[in-house]
Amino acid sequence: MPGYLDFLSVFGSQAEARDLRFSGFREQTTLKNPARGPIIPALGRSGRQFQLSYNLKAVARKSKSGTDISKQQWSIRQAAIHHQFDVEEGTTLWIVTQGNLSIKERVTEMTAVHGRQEDRAFGTKEECFSTSLTTHLLYCHWSVEEWRWYIQWLEEVIEKEVST
């Protein structure tokens, strides 16, 4: 989906991190009369599919916990996600772009032998769809994990600045 390229533009070196404010969600659904091009039976593609592309932001503390609050540093982390699901075949395509391997490690752990059976079930189209939804949820959890602590840090820093 060409819209995914928009989400990739936030990665790389920037003089000013203006793209940090950029967020979005794009979708494309083809359930009836797909174009002939996307139909590739040998690859499990019926052409009847939905595609989602979006980006998420997470925060991460760069300094060690216990560091004086005025010296703590935080970083906004980005992830760009593209998902394609074939509703007839149950096949999926994921493209995830992130600056480190934390999301990959989480998906690997979720789908490993010791993970929940329902999170790594691909036997039927329905199971594939359910696993896809669980994967989207995993990405959302990654995104929201540290925001509470970041906002608390911001409040404390602002309170310290205005009370002096």
PDB file of C-alpha atoms in Angstrom:
ATOM      1  CA  MET A   1       0.000   0.000   0.000  1.00  0.00           C
ATOM      2  CA  PRO A   2       1.642   3.284  -1.071  1.00  0.00           C
ATOM      3  CA  GLY A   3       0.424   5.096   2.067  1.00  0.00           C
ATOM      4  CA  TYR A   4       2.896   3.075   4.125  1.00  0.00           C
ATOM      5  CA  LEU A   5       5.723   5.085   2.578  1.00  0.00           C
ATOM      6  CA  ASP A   6       4.393   8.203   4.332  1.00  0.00           C
ATOM      7  CA  PHE A   7       4.980   6.518   7.674  1.00  0.00           C
ATOM      8  CA  LEU A   8       8.550   5.617   6.738  1.00  0.00           C
ATOM      9  CA  SER A   9       9.448   9.280   6.181  1.00  0.00           C
ATOM     10  CA  VAL A  10       9.788   9.898   9.954  1.00  0.00           C
ATOM     11  CA  PHE A  11      12.779   7.566  10.189  1.00  0.00           C
ATOM     12  CA  GLY A  12      16.304   8.769   9.608  1.00  0.00           C
ATOM     13  CA  SER A  13      18.385  11.750  10.578  1.00  0.00           C
ATOM     14  CA  GLN A  14      16.531  15.049  10.888  1.00  0.00           C
ATOM     15  CA  ALA A  15      17.829  18.486  11.791  1.00  0.00           C
ATOM     16  CA  GLU A  16      14.549  19.215  13.550  1.00  0.00           C
ATOM     17  CA  ALA A  17      12.201  16.425  14.638  1.00  0.00           C
ATOM     18  CA  ARG A  18       9.099  17.962  13.076  1.00  0.00           C
ATOM     19  CA  ASP A  19       7.709  14.640  11.901  1.00  0.00           C
ATOM     20  CA  LEU A  20       7.254  13.489  15.506  1.00  0.00           C
ATOM     21  CA  ARG A  21       3.844  15.177  15.392  1.00  0.00           C
ATOM     22  CA  PHE A  22       2.844  13.125  12.353  1.00  0.00           C
ATOM     23  CA  SER A  23       0.462  10.247  12.965  1.00  0.00           C
ATOM     24  CA  GLY A  24      -1.976   8.437  10.787  1.00  0.00           C
ATOM     25  CA  PHE A  25      -3.968   5.401   9.821  1.00  0.00           C
ATOM     26  CA  ARG A  26      -4.663   4.214   6.274  1.00  0.00           C
ATOM     27  CA  GLU A  27      -6.771   1.310   5.090  1.00  0.00           C
ATOM     28  CA  GLN A  28      -7.665  -0.290   1.820  1.00  0.00           C
ATOM     29  CA  THR A  29     -10.274  -3.030   1.508  1.00  0.00           C
ATOM     30  CA  THR A  30     -10.958  -5.179  -1.561  1.00  0.00           C
ATOM     31  CA  LEU A  31     -13.601  -7.802  -0.902  1.00  0.00           C
ATOM     32  CA  LYS A  32     -15.506  -7.862  -4.216  1.00  0.00           C
ATOM     33  CA  ASN A  33     -14.124  -8.234  -7.712  1.00  0.00           C
ATOM     34  CA  PRO A  34     -10.416  -7.799  -6.996  1.00  0.00           C
ATOM     35  CA  ALA A  35      -8.131  -6.610  -9.766  1.00  0.00           C
ATOM     36  CA  ARG A  36      -6.416  -9.420 -11.616  1.00  0.00           C
ATOM     37  CA  GLY A  37      -2.912  -8.399 -10.436  1.00  0.00           C
ATOM     38  CA  PRO A  38      -3.276  -9.222  -6.704  1.00  0.00           C
ATOM     39  CA  ILE A  39      -4.662 -12.714  -7.416  1.00  0.00           C
ATOM     40  CA  ILE A  40      -1.743 -15.155  -7.060  1.00  0.00           C
ATOM     41  CA  PRO A  41      -3.042 -18.568  -5.909  1.00  0.00           C
ATOM     42  CA  ALA A  42       0.474 -20.046  -5.589  1.00  0.00           C
ATOM     43  CA  LEU A  43       1.230 -17.430  -2.902  1.00  0.00           C
ATOM     44  CA  GLY A  44      -2.124 -17.817  -1.135  1.00  0.00           C
ATOM     45  CA  ARG A  45      -3.496 -14.543  -2.500  1.00  0.00           C
ATOM     46  CA  SER A  46      -7.120 -14.446  -3.599  1.00  0.00           C
ATOM     47  CA  GLY A  47      -7.078 -10.675  -4.049  1.00  0.00           C
ATOM     48  CA  ARG A  48      -9.874 -10.348  -1.480  1.00  0.00           C
ATOM     49  CA  GLN A  49      -8.090  -8.596   1.323  1.00  0.00           C
ATOM     50  CA  PHE A  50      -7.820  -5.704   3.652  1.00  0.00           C
ATOM     51  CA  GLN A  51      -4.692  -3.685   4.269  1.00  0.00           C
ATOM     52  CA  LEU A  52      -3.887  -1.449   7.214  1.00  0.00           C
ATOM     53  CA  SER A  53      -0.977   0.946   7.567  1.00  0.00           C
ATOM     54  CA  TYR A  54      -0.431   3.079  10.635  1.00  0.00           C
ATOM     55  CA  ASN A  55       2.215   4.395  12.938  1.00  0.00           C
ATOM     56  CA  LEU A  56       2.488   4.334  16.701  1.00  0.00           C
ATOM     57  CA  LYS A  57       4.573   6.312  19.144  1.00  0.00           C
ATOM     58  CA  ALA A  58       6.026   5.108  22.418  1.00  0.00           C
ATOM     59  CA  VAL A  59       8.259   6.761  24.972  1.00  0.00           C
ATOM     60  CA  ALA A  60      11.336   5.293  26.566  1.00  0.00           C
ATOM     61  CA  ARG A  61      13.470   6.558  29.404  1.00  0.00           C
ATOM     62  CA  LYS A  62      17.027   7.094  28.209  1.00  0.00           C
ATOM     63  CA  SER A  63      18.509   7.640  31.680  1.00  0.00           C
ATOM     64  CA  LYS A  64      18.594   5.102  34.495  1.00  0.00           C
ATOM     65  CA  SER A  65      15.719   5.054  36.955  1.00  0.00           C
ATOM     66  CA  GLY A  66      16.635   6.674  40.229  1.00  0.00           C
ATOM     67  CA  THR A  67      18.413   9.482  38.391  1.00  0.00           C
ATOM     68  CA  ASP A  68      17.563  12.974  39.639  1.00  0.00           C
ATOM     69  CA  ILE A  69      14.310  13.940  37.901  1.00  0.00           C
ATOM     70  CA  SER A  70      15.766  17.113  36.407  1.00  0.00           C
ATOM     71  CA  LYS A  71      18.493  15.037  34.729  1.00  0.00           C
ATOM     72  CA  GLN A  72      16.263  12.303  33.317  1.00  0.00           C
ATOM     73  CA  GLN A  73      15.892  12.090  29.564  1.00  0.00           C
ATOM     74  CA  TRP A  74      13.132  10.530  27.516  1.00  0.00           C
ATOM     75  CA  SER A  75      12.907   9.595  23.868  1.00  0.00           C
ATOM     76  CA  ILE A  76       9.881   9.335  21.583  1.00  0.00           C
ATOM     77  CA  ARG A  77      10.086   6.056  19.631  1.00  0.00           C
ATOM     78  CA  GLN A  78       8.204   5.384  16.423  1.00  0.00           C
ATOM     79  CA  ALA A  79       6.948   2.256  14.710  1.00  0.00           C
ATOM     80  CA  ALA A  80       5.386   2.053  11.253  1.00  0.00           C
ATOM     81  CA  ILE A  81       3.151  -0.968  10.682  1.00  0.00           C
ATOM     82  CA  HIS A  82       1.643  -2.447   7.534  1.00  0.00           C
ATOM     83  CA  HIS A  83      -0.668  -5.456   7.648  1.00  0.00           C
ATOM     84  CA  GLN A  84      -2.308  -7.261   4.777  1.00  0.00           C
ATOM     85  CA  PHE A  85      -4.828 -10.049   5.400  1.00  0.00           C
ATOM     86  CA  ASP A  86      -6.348 -12.255   2.684  1.00  0.00           C
ATOM     87  CA  VAL A  87      -9.881 -13.101   3.822  1.00  0.00           C
ATOM     88  CA  GLU A  88     -10.230 -16.198   1.600  1.00  0.00           C
ATOM     89  CA  GLU A  89      -6.851 -17.793   2.203  1.00  0.00           C
ATOM     90  CA  GLY A  90      -6.081 -16.512   5.714  1.00  0.00           C
ATOM     91  CA  THR A  91      -2.580 -15.460   4.652  1.00  0.00           C
ATOM     92  CA  THR A  92      -1.014 -12.370   6.133  1.00  0.00           C
ATOM     93  CA  LEU A  93       1.810 -10.030   5.339  1.00  0.00           C
ATOM     94  CA  TRP A  94       3.406  -7.841   8.001  1.00  0.00           C
ATOM     95  CA  ILE A  95       5.937  -5.079   7.474  1.00  0.00           C
ATOM     96  CA  VAL A  96       7.044  -3.425  10.711  1.00  0.00           C
ATOM     97  CA  THR A  97       9.641  -0.683  10.815  1.00  0.00           C
ATOM     98  CA  GLN A  98      11.165   0.360  14.119  1.00  0.00           C
ATOM     99  CA  GLY A  99      14.512   1.660  15.319  1.00  0.00           C
ATOM    100  CA  ASN A 100      15.328  -1.392  17.451  1.00  0.00           C
ATOM    101  CA  LEU A 101      14.223  -5.002  17.850  1.00  0.00           C
ATOM    102  CA  SER A 102      11.821  -4.662  20.797  1.00  0.00           C
ATOM    103  CA  ILE A 103       8.642  -5.238  18.765  1.00  0.00           C
ATOM    104  CA  LYS A 104      10.178  -8.148  16.860  1.00  0.00           C
ATOM    105  CA  GLU A 105      11.211  -9.759  20.140  1.00  0.00           C
ATOM    106  CA  ARG A 106       7.687  -9.395  21.525  1.00  0.00           C
ATOM    107  CA  VAL A 107       6.074 -10.975  18.465  1.00  0.00           C
ATOM    108  CA  THR A 108       8.628 -13.791  18.550  1.00  0.00           C
ATOM    109  CA  GLU A 109       7.866 -14.399  22.225  1.00  0.00           C
ATOM    110  CA  MET A 110       4.097 -14.279  21.614  1.00  0.00           C
ATOM    111  CA  THR A 111       4.263 -16.863  18.827  1.00  0.00           C
ATOM    112  CA  ALA A 112       6.894 -19.121  20.443  1.00  0.00           C
ATOM    113  CA  VAL A 113       6.132 -22.602  21.762  1.00  0.00           C
ATOM    114  CA  HIS A 114       5.661 -21.318  25.327  1.00  0.00           C
ATOM    115  CA  GLY A 115       3.244 -18.569  24.152  1.00  0.00           C
ATOM    116  CA  ARG A 116      -0.523 -18.871  24.407  1.00  0.00           C
ATOM    117  CA  GLN A 117      -1.872 -21.376  21.885  1.00  0.00           C
ATOM    118  CA  GLU A 118      -4.567 -18.985  20.625  1.00  0.00           C
ATOM    119  CA  ASP A 119      -1.914 -16.320  19.911  1.00  0.00           C
ATOM    120  CA  ARG A 120      -0.011 -18.609  17.556  1.00  0.00           C
ATOM    121  CA  ALA A 121      -2.804 -20.549  15.875  1.00  0.00           C
ATOM    122  CA  PHE A 122      -2.802 -20.494  12.059  1.00  0.00           C
ATOM    123  CA  GLY A 123      -4.830 -23.626  11.207  1.00  0.00           C
ATOM    124  CA  THR A 124      -7.956 -21.875   9.910  1.00  0.00           C
ATOM    125  CA  LYS A 125      -8.765 -18.484   8.397  1.00  0.00           C
ATOM    126  CA  GLU A 126     -10.525 -17.570  11.618  1.00  0.00           C
ATOM    127  CA  GLU A 127      -7.491 -18.459  13.739  1.00  0.00           C
ATOM    128  CA  CYS A 128      -5.230 -16.482  11.399  1.00  0.00           C
ATOM    129  CA  PHE A 129      -7.535 -13.469  11.726  1.00  0.00           C
ATOM    130  CA  SER A 130      -7.636 -13.791  15.519  1.00  0.00           C
ATOM    131  CA  THR A 131      -3.842 -14.011  15.701  1.00  0.00           C
ATOM    132  CA  SER A 132      -3.628 -10.897  13.514  1.00  0.00           C
ATOM    133  CA  LEU A 133      -5.864  -8.971  15.907  1.00  0.00           C
ATOM    134  CA  THR A 134      -3.765 -10.132  18.859  1.00  0.00           C
ATOM    135  CA  THR A 135      -0.649  -8.905  17.071  1.00  0.00           C
ATOM    136  CA  HIS A 136      -2.212  -5.462  16.540  1.00  0.00           C
ATOM    137  CA  LEU A 137      -3.059  -5.403  20.242  1.00  0.00           C
ATOM    138  CA  LEU A 138       0.534  -6.297  21.113  1.00  0.00           C
ATOM    139  CA  TYR A 139       1.717  -3.276  19.082  1.00  0.00           C
ATOM    140  CA  CYS A 140      -0.745  -1.025  20.904  1.00  0.00           C
ATOM    141  CA  HIS A 141       0.455  -2.289  24.288  1.00  0.00           C
ATOM    142  CA  TRP A 142       4.051  -1.537  23.250  1.00  0.00           C
ATOM    143  CA  SER A 143       3.008   1.997  22.376  1.00  0.00           C
ATOM    144  CA  VAL A 144       1.230   2.884  25.636  1.00  0.00           C
ATOM    145  CA  GLU A 145       3.479   1.172  28.200  1.00  0.00           C
ATOM    146  CA  GLU A 146       5.582   4.123  29.378  1.00  0.00           C
ATOM    147  CA  TRP A 147       3.376   7.145  28.633  1.00  0.00           C
ATOM    148  CA  ARG A 148       2.026   7.241  32.193  1.00  0.00           C
ATOM    149  CA  TRP A 149       5.563   7.587  33.611  1.00  0.00           C
ATOM    150  CA  TYR A 150       6.554  10.118  30.977  1.00  0.00           C
ATOM    151  CA  ILE A 151       3.547  12.339  31.764  1.00  0.00           C
ATOM    152  CA  GLN A 152       4.257  12.001  35.478  1.00  0.00           C
ATOM    153  CA  TRP A 153       7.870  13.054  34.805  1.00  0.00           C
ATOM    154  CA  LEU A 154       6.654  16.066  32.774  1.00  0.00           C
ATOM    155  CA  GLU A 155       4.315  17.107  35.591  1.00  0.00           C
ATOM    156  CA  GLU A 156       7.090  16.841  38.183  1.00  0.00           C
ATOM    157  CA  VAL A 157       9.544  18.825  36.065  1.00  0.00           C
ATOM    158  CA  ILE A 158       6.978  21.557  35.409  1.00  0.00           C
ATOM    159  CA  GLU A 159       5.978  21.679  39.078  1.00  0.00           C
ATOM    160  CA  LYS A 160       9.643  21.978  40.103  1.00  0.00           C
ATOM    161  CA  GLU A 161      10.230  24.783  37.583  1.00  0.00           C
ATOM    162  CA  VAL A 162       7.194  26.882  38.516  1.00  0.00           C
ATOM    163  CA  SER A 163       7.644  26.494  42.259  1.00  0.00           C
ATOM    164  CA  THR A 164      11.195  27.916  42.291  1.00  0.00           C
TER     165      THR A 164
END
